[in-house]
Amino acid sequence: MSREKIYVKNHYRYDAIFIFSILAMSIGLLFDSPKEIFDGYINILTSPSHLLTDYMAVGGIGATFFNAGLLMLLASFVLWKRHQLLTGPIIAALFTLFGFSLFGKNLFNTIPITFGVYLYAKIEGLKFNTLTMNSLFGTALGPVVSYICFGIGLPFTEGFIISYAVGIFIGMLIPALSSSFLRFHQGYSLYNIGFTCGVIGLFIQGVFKSFSLEVTNVKIISDGNIKIAIIMYIFFFIVFGLGFYLNGFSFKNLGNLLKNSGRAPSDFGNIYGRGVSMINMSALGILYTSYVIIMKQPLNGPVLGGIFTIFGFGIFGKHLKNVFPILVGTLIAYFLNIYDPKSISATVTILFATNLAPVAGEYGFIAGIFAGFCHVSIVSSVGLLHGGLNLYNNGFSGGFVAATLVPIFESIRNSRFFDKNEEE
């Protein structure tokens, strides 16, 4: 039996996820004292948390990593207790949860949404395990809970009751809507539930406006820390080494993985093996961490969140070949338009625009560049629709871009003009 088969023969094992979560919680001690972490964590829990709220600016680096590690640990423990298969999509969801727990998600605002998904499963007679993706990704609307409780001036008791009631209701809506919206963009936007949450956030923003409670985007960000870059590189190289070991000290199947379009659902771990998927994940992490450093951007909460999300999706849809055209397209857009390509907003958009990687994987390099370019044009506008209440703003934008461009690219590919040229 190969190393790969020995390691993954039991897909219920969450050992590596547990270890990562605990280490993330412990890393905070390199930056802050236990008291500073505790005080900072309270600040995080009571923050309105809508975009763009960097928890490193709100509670400090130590408390931020504690929050992210704790949330990932609790989520993975629940999945382990429920015998949830540790598939590529689940790994992507867990690292996305970790990433967004650096700027928007916390224990307080994720509980009611998860419980709402659980209630939906009970009412519909479904197993909760079939809705795991909805519960993990659906926490993108966590800021709705936090904003109602801490952002509009309600007494805590009233705010708590109303915010949790709304959060539970949101959790019940997400599973009902997400499958329908998947058909909207045909799986070419990897952040499908981000689009679903964007639509829900749009309605919530409309309700808020009717009560003179309009939410506006904020920009609470920190300068990051160079120590974080060192930690990131160490982590990615360890993952690369483990993947290389599990893959029999080879790059076997990497070429096949790079040929995959990445269109959802594409579980690289199941198709090509966990080892080569880890090689791909680490390569993506190294690439985008290096990009951020080259652009002299701080490794703060939102930026790290983007990198960890890309890392997670390295086992579920993203690879070096299909993200690079998106990167080129977004850079071209920022260097041509009025926005600063070295701003935090631009950096975050460039990172999360990779949700359109399947477009490049399916239709080619030029199509990917065009998709990335269009994404930059759309993303700043759609954020106004939900006021920053949907953390997956780029998933919302990506859904529109994919739904618009894919039929056009498909029509071009199937046009008589190209058929005629091939015949000649």
Coordinates of C-alpha atoms in Angstrom, one line a residue:
M1 CA 0.0 0.0 0.0
S2 CA 1.4 3.5 -1.0
R3 CA 2.0 6.3 1.5
E4 CA -0.9 8.1 -0.1
K5 CA -3.3 5.3 0.5
I6 CA -2.0 4.6 4.0
Y7 CA -2.5 8.2 5.0
V8 CA -5.9 8.8 3.5
K9 CA -7.5 5.4 3.9
N10 CA -9.6 6.9 6.7
H11 CA -11.2 10.1 5.3
Y12 CA -12.7 10.8 8.7
R13 CA -9.3 11.7 10.2
Y14 CA -9.0 15.4 11.1
D15 CA -5.6 15.1 12.8
A16 CA -3.8 17.7 10.6
I17 CA -6.7 20.2 10.8
F18 CA -6.8 19.9 14.6
I19 CA -3.0 20.4 14.8
F20 CA -3.1 23.4 12.5
S21 CA -6.0 25.0 14.5
I22 CA -4.2 24.6 17.9
L23 CA -0.9 25.9 16.4
A24 CA -2.8 28.9 15.0
M25 CA -4.2 29.7 18.5
S26 CA -0.8 29.3 20.0
I27 CA 1.0 31.5 17.5
G28 CA -0.8 34.5 19.0
L29 CA 1.5 34.2 22.0
L30 CA 4.4 35.2 19.8
F31 CA 2.8 38.6 19.4
D32 CA 0.7 39.3 22.6
S33 CA 0.4 38.4 26.2
P34 CA -2.5 36.1 27.4
K35 CA -4.2 39.2 28.9
E36 CA -3.9 41.1 25.7
I37 CA -5.2 38.2 23.7
F38 CA -8.2 37.9 26.1
D39 CA -9.0 41.6 26.0
G40 CA -8.6 41.7 22.2
Y41 CA -10.8 38.7 21.8
I42 CA -13.6 40.4 23.6
N43 CA -13.2 43.4 21.3
I44 CA -13.5 41.0 18.3
L45 CA -16.6 39.3 19.6
T46 CA -18.3 42.7 20.1
S47 CA -17.3 44.3 16.8
P48 CA -19.9 45.0 14.1
S49 CA -17.5 43.1 11.8
H50 CA -18.8 44.3 8.4
L51 CA -16.4 44.9 5.5
L52 CA -13.7 45.9 5.8
T53 CA -13.0 45.2 9.5
D54 CA -9.5 43.8 10.1
Y55 CA -9.6 42.0 13.5
M56 CA -5.8 42.7 13.9
A57 CA -6.7 46.4 14.1
V58 CA -9.7 45.6 16.4
G59 CA -8.1 43.1 18.9
G60 CA -4.5 42.6 18.0
I61 CA -2.6 39.9 16.1
G62 CA -2.7 37.4 19.0
A63 CA -6.4 37.6 19.5
T64 CA -7.1 37.4 15.8
F65 CA -5.1 34.2 15.4
F66 CA -6.8 32.8 18.5
N67 CA -10.2 33.6 17.0
A68 CA -9.4 32.0 13.7
G69 CA -7.8 28.9 15.3
L70 CA -10.7 28.4 17.7
L71 CA -13.4 28.7 15.1
M72 CA -11.6 26.2 12.8
L73 CA -11.0 23.8 15.7
L74 CA -14.7 23.9 16.8
A75 CA -16.0 23.5 13.3
S76 CA -13.7 20.6 12.5
F77 CA -14.5 18.9 15.8
V78 CA -18.2 19.1 15.0
L79 CA -17.6 17.6 11.6
W80 CA -15.4 14.9 13.0
K81 CA -18.0 14.0 15.6
R82 CA -20.7 13.7 12.9
H83 CA -18.4 11.5 10.8
Q84 CA -18.2 14.0 8.0
L85 CA -15.9 12.9 5.1
L86 CA -12.8 15.2 4.9
T87 CA -13.1 15.8 1.2
G88 CA -11.6 18.6 -0.9
P89 CA -14.6 20.9 -0.6
I90 CA -14.6 20.5 3.2
I91 CA -10.9 21.3 3.4
A92 CA -11.5 24.4 1.2
A93 CA -14.4 25.4 3.4
L94 CA -12.5 25.0 6.6
F95 CA -9.5 27.1 5.4
T96 CA -12.0 29.7 4.1
L97 CA -13.6 29.8 7.5
F98 CA -10.1 30.3 9.1
G99 CA -9.2 33.0 6.6
F100 CA -12.4 35.0 7.1
S101 CA -12.1 34.6 10.9
L102 CA -9.2 37.1 10.5
F103 CA -11.6 39.7 9.4
G104 CA -15.3 39.3 10.0
K105 CA -16.2 35.9 11.4
N106 CA -16.2 35.0 15.1
L107 CA -17.8 32.6 17.4
F108 CA -20.7 35.0 18.3
N109 CA -21.8 35.7 14.8
T110 CA -21.4 32.2 13.2
I111 CA -23.4 30.2 15.8
P112 CA -27.0 31.3 14.8
I113 CA -26.4 30.8 11.0
T114 CA -25.0 27.3 11.5
F115 CA -27.9 26.5 13.8
G116 CA -30.3 27.8 11.1
V117 CA -28.8 25.4 8.6
Y118 CA -29.2 22.6 11.1
L119 CA -32.9 23.5 11.7
Y120 CA -33.5 23.6 7.9
A121 CA -32.0 20.0 7.7
K122 CA -34.3 18.9 10.5
I123 CA -37.4 20.4 9.0
E124 CA -36.7 19.0 5.5
G125 CA -35.7 15.6 6.9
L126 CA -32.2 15.9 5.5
K127 CA -28.9 14.8 7.1
F128 CA -26.9 17.8 8.4
N129 CA -23.8 16.3 6.7
T130 CA -25.4 16.9 3.3
L131 CA -25.5 20.7 4.1
T132 CA -22.1 21.1 5.7
M133 CA -20.9 23.3 2.9
N134 CA -23.9 25.6 3.4
S135 CA -23.2 25.9 7.2
L136 CA -19.5 26.6 6.7
F137 CA -19.7 29.0 3.8
G138 CA -23.0 30.5 4.9
T139 CA -21.3 32.2 7.9
A140 CA -20.3 34.9 5.3
L141 CA -23.4 36.8 6.6
G142 CA -22.0 36.7 10.2
P143 CA -21.7 40.6 10.1
V144 CA -25.5 40.8 9.9
V145 CA -25.7 39.2 13.3
S146 CA -22.8 41.4 14.8
Y147 CA -24.1 44.6 13.3
I148 CA -27.6 44.2 14.6
C149 CA -26.4 43.4 18.1
F150 CA -23.5 45.8 18.4
G151 CA -23.8 48.3 15.5
I152 CA -27.2 50.0 15.8
G153 CA -27.3 51.0 19.4
L154 CA -29.7 48.4 20.8
P155 CA -29.4 47.3 24.4
F156 CA -27.5 44.0 24.5
T157 CA -30.4 41.8 25.5
E158 CA -32.7 43.1 22.7
G159 CA -29.8 43.1 20.2
F160 CA -28.9 39.6 21.1
I161 CA -32.4 38.2 20.7
I162 CA -33.1 40.0 17.4
S163 CA -29.7 39.3 15.9
Y164 CA -29.8 35.6 16.7
A165 CA -33.3 35.3 15.4
V166 CA -32.3 37.0 12.1
G167 CA -29.1 34.8 12.0
I168 CA -31.1 31.6 12.4
F169 CA -33.5 32.7 9.7
I170 CA -30.6 33.5 7.3
G171 CA -29.2 30.0 8.0
M172 CA -32.5 28.5 7.0
L173 CA -32.6 30.4 3.7
I174 CA -29.1 29.6 2.5
P175 CA -29.6 25.9 1.7
A176 CA -32.8 26.6 -0.1
L177 CA -31.2 29.2 -2.4
S178 CA -27.7 28.0 -3.0
S179 CA -28.5 25.1 -5.2
S180 CA -30.6 27.4 -7.4
F181 CA -27.9 30.0 -7.8
L182 CA -25.3 27.4 -8.7
R183 CA -27.2 27.0 -12.0
F184 CA -27.0 30.8 -12.5
H185 CA -23.2 30.7 -13.0
Q186 CA -22.9 27.0 -13.9
G187 CA -20.1 26.3 -11.3
Y188 CA -17.7 28.8 -12.9
S189 CA -17.6 30.9 -9.8
L190 CA -16.1 28.8 -7.0
Y191 CA -17.6 31.0 -4.3
N192 CA -21.2 29.9 -5.1
I193 CA -22.6 30.6 -1.6
G194 CA -20.9 34.0 -1.7
F195 CA -23.3 34.9 -4.5
T196 CA -26.2 33.4 -2.5
C197 CA -25.2 35.5 0.6
G198 CA -24.8 38.6 -1.6
V199 CA -28.4 38.3 -2.7
I200 CA -29.6 37.8 0.9
G201 CA -27.4 40.7 2.0
L202 CA -29.0 42.9 -0.6
F203 CA -32.4 42.2 0.8
I204 CA -31.3 42.8 4.4
Q205 CA -29.6 46.1 3.4
G206 CA -33.0 47.1 1.8
V207 CA -34.8 46.3 5.0
F208 CA -32.2 48.3 7.0
K209 CA -32.7 51.3 4.7
S210 CA -36.4 51.2 5.3
F211 CA -35.8 51.7 9.0
S212 CA -33.1 54.3 8.4
L213 CA -30.4 51.9 9.4
E214 CA -28.4 51.9 6.1
V215 CA -25.0 50.1 6.5
T216 CA -21.9 51.6 4.9
N217 CA -18.6 50.0 4.2
V218 CA -15.8 50.8 6.7
K219 CA -12.0 50.4 6.4
I220 CA -10.5 49.4 9.7
I221 CA -7.2 47.9 8.8
S222 CA -3.7 47.2 10.4
D223 CA -0.2 47.4 9.1
G224 CA 0.5 43.7 9.6
N225 CA 3.8 42.2 10.8
I226 CA 6.9 40.9 9.0
K227 CA 7.0 37.9 11.4
I228 CA 3.8 36.7 9.8
A229 CA 5.5 36.4 6.4
I230 CA 8.1 34.1 7.9
I231 CA 5.4 31.9 9.6
M232 CA 3.5 31.7 6.3
Y233 CA 6.5 30.6 4.3
I234 CA 7.4 28.0 6.9
F235 CA 3.9 26.6 6.9
F236 CA 3.6 26.4 3.1
F237 CA 7.0 24.7 2.7
I238 CA 6.0 22.2 5.4
V239 CA 2.8 21.4 3.5
F240 CA 4.8 21.2 0.2
G241 CA 7.2 18.7 1.9
L242 CA 4.4 16.6 3.3
G243 CA 2.6 16.6 -0.1
F244 CA 5.9 15.6 -1.9
Y245 CA 6.3 12.7 0.6
L246 CA 2.7 11.5 0.2
N247 CA 3.1 11.7 -3.6
G248 CA 6.0 9.3 -3.5
F249 CA 8.7 12.0 -3.7
S250 CA 7.4 12.9 -7.1
F251 CA 5.2 15.4 -9.0
K252 CA 3.1 12.6 -10.4
N253 CA -0.4 13.7 -11.5
L254 CA 0.5 17.4 -11.2
G255 CA 0.4 17.8 -15.0
N256 CA -3.1 16.2 -15.1
L257 CA -4.2 18.4 -12.2
L258 CA -3.1 21.6 -14.1
K259 CA -5.2 20.5 -17.1
N260 CA -8.4 20.4 -15.0
S261 CA -10.6 23.5 -15.6
G262 CA -11.4 23.7 -11.9
R263 CA -15.1 24.1 -12.6
A264 CA -17.1 23.2 -9.5
P265 CA -17.2 20.5 -8.2
S266 CA -13.6 19.5 -8.8
D267 CA -12.2 17.7 -5.8
F268 CA -8.5 17.4 -6.7
G269 CA -7.8 15.3 -3.6
N270 CA -10.3 12.6 -4.8
I271 CA -9.3 12.8 -8.5
Y272 CA -5.5 13.1 -8.3
G273 CA -4.6 12.3 -4.8
R274 CA -4.0 14.2 -1.5
G275 CA -0.3 14.5 -2.0
V276 CA -0.2 16.3 -5.3
S277 CA -3.1 18.5 -4.1
M278 CA -1.0 19.6 -1.1
I279 CA 1.8 20.5 -3.5
N280 CA -0.6 22.6 -5.5
M281 CA -2.1 24.2 -2.3
S282 CA 1.4 25.2 -1.0
A283 CA 2.5 26.5 -4.4
L284 CA -0.5 28.8 -4.5
G285 CA 0.1 30.0 -1.0
I286 CA 3.8 30.8 -1.8
L287 CA 2.9 32.5 -5.1
Y288 CA 0.3 34.9 -3.5
T289 CA 2.3 35.5 -0.3
S290 CA 5.2 36.5 -2.5
Y291 CA 2.9 38.8 -4.6
V292 CA 1.8 40.6 -1.5
I293 CA 5.3 41.1 -0.3
I294 CA 6.6 42.3 -3.7
M295 CA 3.7 44.8 -3.8
K296 CA 4.8 45.9 -0.3
Q297 CA 1.4 45.3 1.1
P298 CA 0.8 44.4 4.8
L299 CA 0.0 40.9 5.8
N300 CA -3.1 41.9 7.8
G301 CA -6.4 40.2 8.4
P302 CA -8.1 40.7 5.0
V303 CA -4.9 39.9 3.0
L304 CA -4.1 36.8 5.0
G305 CA -7.8 35.8 4.7
G306 CA -7.4 35.9 0.9
I307 CA -4.2 33.9 0.9
F308 CA -5.6 31.1 3.2
T309 CA -8.8 31.0 1.0
I310 CA -6.7 30.5 -2.1
F311 CA -4.6 27.9 -0.2
G312 CA -7.8 26.0 0.8
F313 CA -9.2 26.0 -2.7
G314 CA -6.0 24.6 -4.0
I315 CA -7.6 21.2 -3.4
F316 CA -11.0 22.3 -4.9
G317 CA -10.7 24.2 -8.2
K318 CA -7.7 26.5 -8.2
H319 CA -4.2 25.8 -9.5
L320 CA -1.3 27.8 -10.8
K321 CA -2.4 27.5 -14.4
N322 CA -6.0 28.8 -14.0
V323 CA -5.4 31.5 -11.4
F324 CA -2.5 33.2 -13.3
P325 CA -4.7 34.7 -16.1
I326 CA -7.1 36.1 -13.5
L327 CA -4.1 37.7 -11.7
V328 CA -2.9 39.3 -15.0
G329 CA -6.4 40.5 -15.8
T330 CA -6.9 42.2 -12.4
L331 CA -3.5 43.8 -12.5
I332 CA -4.2 45.2 -16.0
A333 CA -7.5 46.6 -14.7
Y334 CA -5.9 48.3 -11.7
F335 CA -3.1 49.8 -13.7
L336 CA -5.5 51.2 -16.3
N337 CA -8.3 52.5 -14.0
I338 CA -8.5 55.2 -11.4
Y339 CA -7.8 52.9 -8.4
D340 CA -4.5 52.4 -6.7
P341 CA -3.2 48.9 -7.5
K342 CA -1.2 49.0 -4.3
S343 CA -4.2 49.7 -2.0
I344 CA -5.5 47.2 0.4
S345 CA -8.8 47.1 -1.4
A346 CA -7.1 46.3 -4.7
T347 CA -4.9 43.6 -3.1
V348 CA -7.9 41.9 -1.5
T349 CA -9.8 42.0 -4.7
I350 CA -6.9 40.5 -6.7
L351 CA -6.6 37.6 -4.1
F352 CA -10.4 36.8 -4.1
A353 CA -10.8 37.3 -7.9
T354 CA -9.3 33.8 -8.2
N355 CA -12.9 32.5 -7.6
L356 CA -13.1 32.9 -11.4
A357 CA -10.2 30.5 -12.0
P358 CA -12.5 27.9 -13.7
V359 CA -13.3 30.5 -16.5
A360 CA -9.6 30.6 -17.4
G361 CA -9.3 26.8 -17.0
E362 CA -12.2 26.1 -19.4
Y363 CA -11.9 28.9 -22.0
G364 CA -8.2 29.8 -21.9
F365 CA -5.7 32.5 -21.0
I366 CA -7.3 35.4 -22.8
A367 CA -10.8 34.6 -21.4
G368 CA -9.2 34.5 -17.9
I369 CA -7.6 37.9 -18.4
F370 CA -10.9 39.3 -19.5
A371 CA -12.8 37.8 -16.6
G372 CA -10.3 39.2 -14.1
F373 CA -10.5 42.6 -15.7
C374 CA -14.4 42.6 -15.6
H375 CA -14.3 41.4 -12.0
V376 CA -12.4 44.5 -10.9
S377 CA -15.0 46.7 -12.6
I378 CA -17.9 45.0 -11.0
V379 CA -16.7 44.2 -7.4
S380 CA -16.7 47.8 -6.1
S381 CA -20.2 48.4 -7.3
V382 CA -21.8 45.3 -5.8
G383 CA -20.3 46.0 -2.4
L384 CA -22.6 49.0 -2.2
L385 CA -25.7 46.7 -2.6
H386 CA -25.2 44.9 0.7
G387 CA -23.1 47.5 2.6
G388 CA -20.4 45.1 3.5
L389 CA -22.7 42.7 5.3
N390 CA -21.7 39.8 3.0
L391 CA -18.0 38.9 3.6
Y392 CA -17.8 37.1 0.3
N393 CA -18.3 40.3 -1.8
N394 CA -16.0 38.9 -4.4
G395 CA -18.1 35.7 -4.6
F396 CA -21.1 37.9 -5.2
S397 CA -19.3 39.8 -8.0
G398 CA -17.8 36.6 -9.4
G399 CA -21.3 35.1 -9.8
F400 CA -22.4 38.0 -12.0
V401 CA -19.2 38.0 -14.1
A402 CA -19.3 34.2 -14.7
A403 CA -23.0 34.2 -15.5
T404 CA -22.4 37.0 -18.1
L405 CA -19.2 35.9 -19.7
V406 CA -19.6 32.1 -19.8
P407 CA -22.5 32.1 -22.3
I408 CA -20.5 34.6 -24.5
F409 CA -17.3 32.5 -24.4
E410 CA -19.4 29.3 -25.1
S411 CA -21.0 31.0 -28.1
I412 CA -17.7 32.1 -29.4
R413 CA -16.2 28.7 -29.0
N414 CA -19.2 27.1 -30.8
S415 CA -19.5 29.7 -33.5
R416 CA -19.7 28.8 -37.2
F417 CA -16.7 31.1 -37.8
F418 CA -14.4 28.8 -35.8
D419 CA -15.9 25.7 -37.3
K420 CA -15.3 27.1 -40.8
N421 CA -11.7 27.9 -40.0
E422 CA -11.1 24.4 -38.7
E423 CA -12.6 22.9 -41.9
E424 CA -10.3 25.0 -44.0

